[in-house]
GROMACS .gro file of C-alpha atoms in nm:
model
  269
    1MET     CA    1   4.657  -2.270   0.735
    2MET     CA    2   4.592  -2.069   0.389
    3TYR     CA    3   4.256  -1.984   0.614
    4PHE     CA    4   4.398  -1.809   0.871
    5ARG     CA    5   4.662  -1.671   0.630
    6GLU     CA    6   4.398  -1.499   0.420
    7ILE     CA    7   4.207  -1.366   0.766
    8PHE     CA    8   4.495  -1.160   0.808
    9SER     CA    9   4.686  -1.083   0.553
   10PRO     CA   10   4.680  -0.750   0.434
   11ASN     CA   11   4.485  -0.764   0.230
   12TYR     CA   12   4.200  -0.968   0.358
   13HIS     CA   13   4.122  -0.680   0.633
   14ALA     CA   14   4.154  -0.400   0.392
   15LEU     CA   15   3.851  -0.623   0.187
   16ILE     CA   16   3.637  -0.604   0.526
   17LYS     CA   17   3.761  -0.196   0.538
   18GLY     CA   18   3.660  -0.145   0.225
   19LEU     CA   19   3.222  -0.382   0.222
   20ARG     CA   20   3.184  -0.167   0.571
   21ILE     CA   21   3.285   0.153   0.440
   22ALA     CA   22   2.992   0.075   0.133
   23LYS     CA   23   2.778  -0.097   0.435
   24LEU     CA   24   2.814   0.265   0.600
   25SER     CA   25   2.795   0.501   0.265
   26ALA     CA   26   2.472   0.253   0.149
   27ILE     CA   27   2.313   0.291   0.442
   28GLU     CA   28   2.372   0.703   0.448
   29ASN     CA   29   2.243   0.700   0.165
   30LYS     CA   30   1.961   0.560   0.204
   31ASN     CA   31   1.873   0.840   0.466
   32GLU     CA   32   2.013   1.135   0.246
   33ARG     CA   33   1.778   1.071  -0.033
   34MET     CA   34   1.442   1.071   0.122
   35LYS     CA   35   1.491   1.445   0.161
   36ASN     CA   36   1.173   1.606   0.108
   37LEU     CA   37   0.828   1.515   0.272
   38SER     CA   38   0.493   1.533  -0.028
   39ILE     CA   39   0.143   1.613   0.203
   40ILE     CA   40  -0.174   1.528   0.082
   41THR     CA   41  -0.548   1.584   0.189
   42PRO     CA   42  -0.792   1.504  -0.025
   43VAL     CA   43  -1.109   1.592   0.012
   44LYS     CA   44  -1.480   1.513  -0.035
   45ASP     CA   45  -1.667   1.781   0.120
   46SER     CA   46  -1.665   1.767   0.538
   47LEU     CA   47  -1.545   2.147   0.543
   48HIS     CA   48  -1.589   2.188   0.919
   49THR     CA   49  -1.313   1.860   0.926
   50THR     CA   50  -1.111   1.959   0.652
   51LYS     CA   51  -1.095   2.346   0.814
   52ASP     CA   52  -0.936   2.252   1.060
   53THR     CA   53  -0.696   1.970   0.922
   54ILE     CA   54  -0.497   2.289   0.768
   55LYS     CA   55  -0.525   2.538   1.020
   56ALA     CA   56  -0.322   2.183   1.242
   57VAL     CA   57  -0.058   2.171   0.937
   58ALA     CA   58   0.015   2.499   0.920
   59LYS     CA   59   0.053   2.515   1.267
   60SER     CA   60   0.390   2.200   1.235
   61THR     CA   61   0.667   2.231   1.354
   62VAL     CA   62   0.826   2.139   0.902
   63SER     CA   63   0.700   2.247   0.650
   64PHE     CA   64   0.687   2.024   0.344
   65PRO     CA   65   0.483   2.140   0.024
   66TYR     CA   66   0.120   2.068   0.081
   67LYS     CA   67  -0.156   1.928  -0.214
   68ILE     CA   68  -0.520   1.931  -0.137
   69TYR     CA   69  -0.733   1.729  -0.335
   70ASN     CA   70  -1.101   1.838  -0.426
   71ASP     CA   71  -1.306   1.563  -0.512
   72PHE     CA   72  -1.596   1.665  -0.696
   73SER     CA   73  -1.751   1.793  -0.312
   74THR     CA   74  -1.957   2.074  -0.308
   75GLU     CA   75  -1.934   2.417  -0.399
   76GLU     CA   76  -1.876   2.555  -0.073
   77THR     CA   77  -1.595   2.377   0.045
   78THR     CA   78  -1.424   2.442  -0.345
   79LYS     CA   79  -1.476   2.796  -0.327
   80TYR     CA   80  -1.319   2.747   0.002
   81LEU     CA   81  -1.076   2.562  -0.045
   82ALA     CA   82  -1.011   2.781  -0.362
   83LYS     CA   83  -0.958   3.143  -0.180
   84HIS     CA   84  -0.801   3.021   0.149
   85GLN     CA   85  -0.514   2.809  -0.050
   86LYS     CA   86  -0.215   3.179  -0.070
   87SER     CA   87  -0.288   3.249   0.325
   88MET     CA   88  -0.299   2.845   0.444
   89ASN     CA   89   0.035   2.756   0.278
   90TYR     CA   90  -0.083   2.490   0.067
   91THR     CA   91  -0.177   2.394  -0.341
   92LEU     CA   92  -0.530   2.349  -0.458
   93VAL     CA   93  -0.598   2.032  -0.732
   94ASN     CA   94  -0.971   2.002  -0.803
   95LEU     CA   95  -1.001   1.637  -0.972
   96GLU     CA   96  -1.289   1.762  -1.191
   97ASP     CA   97  -1.113   1.966  -1.383
   98ILE     CA   98  -0.850   1.618  -1.483
   99THR     CA   99  -1.095   1.374  -1.434
  100ASP     CA  100  -1.540   1.278  -1.493
  101THR     CA  101  -1.513   1.037  -1.268
  102PRO     CA  102  -1.658   1.062  -1.006
  103SER     CA  103  -1.564   1.049  -0.675
  104PRO     CA  104  -1.485   0.810  -0.468
  105ASN     CA  105  -1.126   0.930  -0.665
  106TYR     CA  106  -0.894   0.825  -0.407
  107LYS     CA  107  -0.688   0.573  -0.697
  108LEU     CA  108  -0.592   0.867  -0.839
  109VAL     CA  109  -0.519   1.129  -0.604
  110LEU     CA  110  -0.254   0.804  -0.464
  111GLN     CA  111  -0.148   0.754  -0.807
  112ILE     CA  112  -0.063   1.162  -0.880
  113ALA     CA  113   0.071   1.165  -0.583
  114GLN     CA  114   0.294   0.893  -0.627
  115GLN     CA  115   0.453   1.096  -0.947
  116GLU     CA  116   0.544   1.347  -0.780
  117ALA     CA  117   0.677   1.232  -0.507
  118ILE     CA  118   0.922   1.017  -0.680
  119LYS     CA  119   0.991   1.284  -0.898
  120ASN     CA  120   1.114   1.559  -0.617
  121GLU     CA  121   1.226   1.216  -0.381
  122SER     CA  122   1.052   1.288  -0.118
  123GLY     CA  123   0.873   1.034   0.135
  124LEU     CA  124   0.471   1.100   0.111
  125LEU     CA  125   0.307   1.203   0.356
  126ILE     CA  126  -0.103   1.171   0.424
  127ILE     CA  127  -0.310   1.313   0.660
  128GLU     CA  128  -0.763   1.295   0.560
  129SER     CA  129  -0.959   1.534   0.606
  130ASP     CA  130  -1.106   1.483   0.960
  131VAL     CA  131  -0.798   1.398   1.097
  132MET     CA  132  -0.591   1.694   1.377
  133VAL     CA  133  -0.268   1.717   1.375
  134LYS     CA  134  -0.043   1.800   1.672
  135PRO     CA  135   0.208   2.075   1.588
  136ASP     CA  136   0.526   1.894   1.546
  137THR     CA  137   0.341   1.505   1.416
  138ILE     CA  138   0.454   1.543   1.067
  139GLU     CA  139   0.797   1.642   1.224
  140GLN     CA  140   0.837   1.339   1.368
  141LEU     CA  141   0.737   1.074   1.122
  142PHE     CA  142   0.930   1.187   0.838
  143LYS     CA  143   1.200   1.198   1.134
  144HIS     CA  144   1.115   0.795   1.235
  145SER     CA  145   1.063   0.747   0.882
  146LYS     CA  146   1.434   0.704   0.795
  147GLU     CA  147   1.481   0.581   1.121
  148LEU     CA  148   1.316   0.264   1.148
  149ASP     CA  149   1.464  -0.029   0.995
  150SER     CA  150   1.345  -0.142   0.639
  151CYS     CA  151   1.076   0.122   0.722
  152GLY     CA  152   0.783   0.069   0.437
  153MET     CA  153   0.518   0.293   0.649
  154VAL     CA  154   0.467   0.479   0.972
  155ALA     CA  155   0.118   0.634   1.122
  156SER     CA  156   0.011   0.811   1.429
  157VAL     CA  157  -0.214   0.649   1.619
  158THR     CA  158  -0.583   0.816   1.624
  159VAL     CA  159  -0.755   0.934   1.947
  160ASP     CA  160  -1.046   1.067   1.999
  161ARG     CA  161  -1.119   1.423   2.200
  162ASP     CA  162  -1.068   1.250   2.546
  163GLU     CA  163  -0.735   1.097   2.392
  164LYS     CA  164  -0.808   0.751   2.446
  165TYR     CA  165  -0.722   0.500   2.126
  166ASN     CA  166  -1.021   0.529   1.887
  167PHE     CA  167  -1.125   0.395   1.439
  168PRO     CA  168  -0.903   0.196   1.319
  169TYR     CA  169  -0.697   0.188   1.644
  170ASN     CA  170  -0.865   0.051   1.850
  171PHE     CA  171  -0.587  -0.283   1.898
  172VAL     CA  172  -0.375  -0.051   2.035
  173LYS     CA  173  -0.284  -0.051   2.396
  174GLU     CA  174  -0.128   0.149   2.647
  175SER     CA  175   0.102  -0.127   2.710
  176ASP     CA  176   0.253  -0.170   2.400
  177PRO     CA  177   0.622  -0.029   2.301
  178GLU     CA  178   0.600   0.356   2.217
  179ILE     CA  179   0.723   0.259   1.813
  180MET     CA  180   0.571  -0.029   1.752
  181GLU     CA  181   0.613  -0.301   1.444
  182THR     CA  182   0.241  -0.453   1.321
  183SER     CA  183   0.099  -0.699   0.995
  184LYS     CA  184  -0.262  -0.487   1.089
  185ARG     CA  185  -0.343  -0.250   0.852
  186LEU     CA  186  -0.198   0.101   0.867
  187SER     CA  187  -0.536   0.296   0.822
  188PHE     CA  188  -0.453   0.677   0.591
  189CYS     CA  189  -0.583   0.879   0.870
  190CYS     CA  190  -0.198   1.022   0.877
  191THR     CA  191   0.072   0.779   0.754
  192LEU     CA  192   0.387   0.859   0.558
  193ILE     CA  193   0.476   0.601   0.271
  194THR     CA  194   0.860   0.575   0.215
  195LEU     CA  195   1.057   0.737  -0.101
  196ASP     CA  196   1.144   0.360  -0.057
  197TYR     CA  197   0.792   0.208  -0.090
  198LEU     CA  198   0.698   0.415  -0.352
  199LYS     CA  199   0.963   0.370  -0.543
  200ALA     CA  200   0.882  -0.054  -0.485
  201PHE     CA  201   0.527  -0.042  -0.621
  202ASP     CA  202   0.308   0.173  -0.843
  203PHE     CA  203  -0.002   0.212  -0.710
  204ARG     CA  204  -0.143   0.180  -1.162
  205GLU     CA  205  -0.146  -0.162  -1.047
  206LEU     CA  206  -0.402  -0.052  -0.805
  207SER     CA  207  -0.759  -0.220  -0.890
  208ASP     CA  208  -1.028  -0.028  -1.027
  209GLY     CA  209  -1.308  -0.263  -0.879
  210LYS     CA  210  -1.184  -0.057  -0.525
  211ASP     CA  211  -1.249   0.230  -0.332
  212TRP     CA  212  -0.989   0.287  -0.064
  213PHE     CA  213  -0.725   0.095  -0.040
  214ASP     CA  214  -0.441   0.140   0.237
  215VAL     CA  215  -0.589  -0.238   0.357
  216TYR     CA  216  -0.412  -0.339   0.056
  217ILE     CA  217  -0.114  -0.119   0.014
  218SER     CA  218   0.044  -0.260   0.447
  219LYS     CA  219  -0.011  -0.559   0.283
  220MET     CA  220   0.177  -0.470  -0.033
  221SER     CA  221   0.477  -0.308   0.177
  222ARG     CA  222   0.508  -0.650   0.442
  223LYS     CA  223   0.522  -0.839   0.158
  224LEU     CA  224   0.746  -0.671  -0.035
  225GLY     CA  225   1.006  -0.674   0.262
  226PHE     CA  226   0.944  -0.345   0.421
  227LYS     CA  227   0.789  -0.228   0.826
  228ASN     CA  228   0.519  -0.066   0.877
  229TYR     CA  229   0.488   0.114   1.239
  230ILE     CA  230   0.314   0.273   1.475
  231LEU     CA  231   0.442   0.547   1.670
  232ARG     CA  232   0.102   0.517   2.027
  233LYS     CA  233   0.302   0.863   2.165
  234HIS     CA  234   0.229   1.093   1.873
  235THR     CA  235  -0.181   1.098   1.848
  236VAL     CA  236  -0.360   1.270   1.659
  237LEU     CA  237  -0.688   1.312   1.649
  238HIS     CA  238  -0.976   1.110   1.417
  239LEU     CA  239  -1.320   1.287   1.406
  240PRO     CA  240  -1.422   0.972   1.197
  241HIS     CA  241  -1.624   0.944   0.898
  242SER     CA  242  -1.687   1.321   0.886
  243SER     CA  243  -1.622   1.301   0.518
  244ARG     CA  244  -1.875   1.015   0.459
  245PRO     CA  245  -2.089   1.080   0.703
  246TRP     CA  246  -2.334   0.751   0.554
  247LYS     CA  247  -2.087   0.607   0.678
  248GLN     CA  248  -2.233   0.664   1.058
  249LEU     CA  249  -2.493   0.453   0.982
  250LYS     CA  250  -2.272   0.145   1.048
  251TYR     CA  251  -2.339   0.173   1.432
  252ASP     CA  252  -2.684   0.384   1.415
  253ASN     CA  253  -2.833   0.122   1.186
  254PRO     CA  254  -2.603  -0.133   1.052
  255LEU     CA  255  -2.853  -0.301   0.850
  256LYS     CA  256  -2.866  -0.020   0.684
  257TYR     CA  257  -2.520   0.010   0.642
  258TYR     CA  258  -2.454  -0.295   0.460
  259PHE     CA  259  -2.744  -0.288   0.278
  260LEU     CA  260  -2.611   0.051   0.138
  261LYS     CA  261  -2.196  -0.123   0.103
  262PHE     CA  262  -2.342  -0.467  -0.077
  263ILE     CA  263  -2.580  -0.343  -0.267
  264LYS     CA  264  -2.533  -0.039  -0.422
  265GLY     CA  265  -2.155  -0.167  -0.372
  266ARG     CA  266  -2.046   0.184  -0.166
  267ASP     CA  267  -1.716   0.126   0.060
  268LYS     CA  268  -1.441  -0.162  -0.137
  269ILE     CA  269  -1.202  -0.167   0.022
   0.00000   0.00000   0.00000
C-alpha cells in the first residue's frame, strides 16, 4: 500500500513532471548546442574539379564559414585559390605555411578543423574536391544531423553523372530507406560530423601511420555509441579519385596500383 500511496501522491507526480521537463530541456539544449557548421574542403590540385566543388558550395541555400585547405598544390592551383577566395566566399589555408610535412596532410586538416569547430560550437562538414553538392545539400545535412537519433555522422550518398550510386556507396540500393542507419564506413566525400562526436573523440589520437581516416572515424563513432546515417535521396555528384589520378590505376592497371600502394606506402587507410 505504501508503494501505491507514493505513486499517487502529489510529490511523486511533481517529481515525474520535473524529470520529464529536465529530459525535454536536455534534448532541446542538445539540439540548440550545434547552432553552426564549419565546412572544409582539402585540396590537392585537380583544379578542374576543385573549381566545380567551390562553385557548387557557393550556390547553397544556406551559408556557413567555408575553409579550403591547400595541401601543397601546384602554383597554378594555389594562385587560383588565393585569387577567388573573396568572390567565392571562402578562407584559404595554405598548409605549406604551417607544416613541412609533405602531402597528404589529411590528419592535420582534421585536427585543425576539429578544434575550430568545437571552439565555435559547430558541426564539421567535409566536402572533398571531387564532389559537387546540390543547392540544398548542406541545408539538409545540417537539418538531419540535429534531428536524427544519437547522430555521430551523416553523409550524402554519391552518384555519377547519370545519378547512379557510385564509389564509395555502391552498396546502396533504391529499395533502401531514404534515411538509412549504416554500420558500413562513411566516406568523407560529403559527410557531416556532429559537435557531440567532435567533443567525444580527439582527432589528435589518429594514427601517424595512416593517410586517410574515414574508415577509422566511422568505426569510432559507433564504438562511442553514436549512429551513422546516409541520406539516400540527397545525392551529390562524385568524380572518384580526381585529386589522386594515380588511383585510377586500381581499375586500369591493378598490379601497378598495388605495387605503388604497398611497396611505396601510398594510400594508407
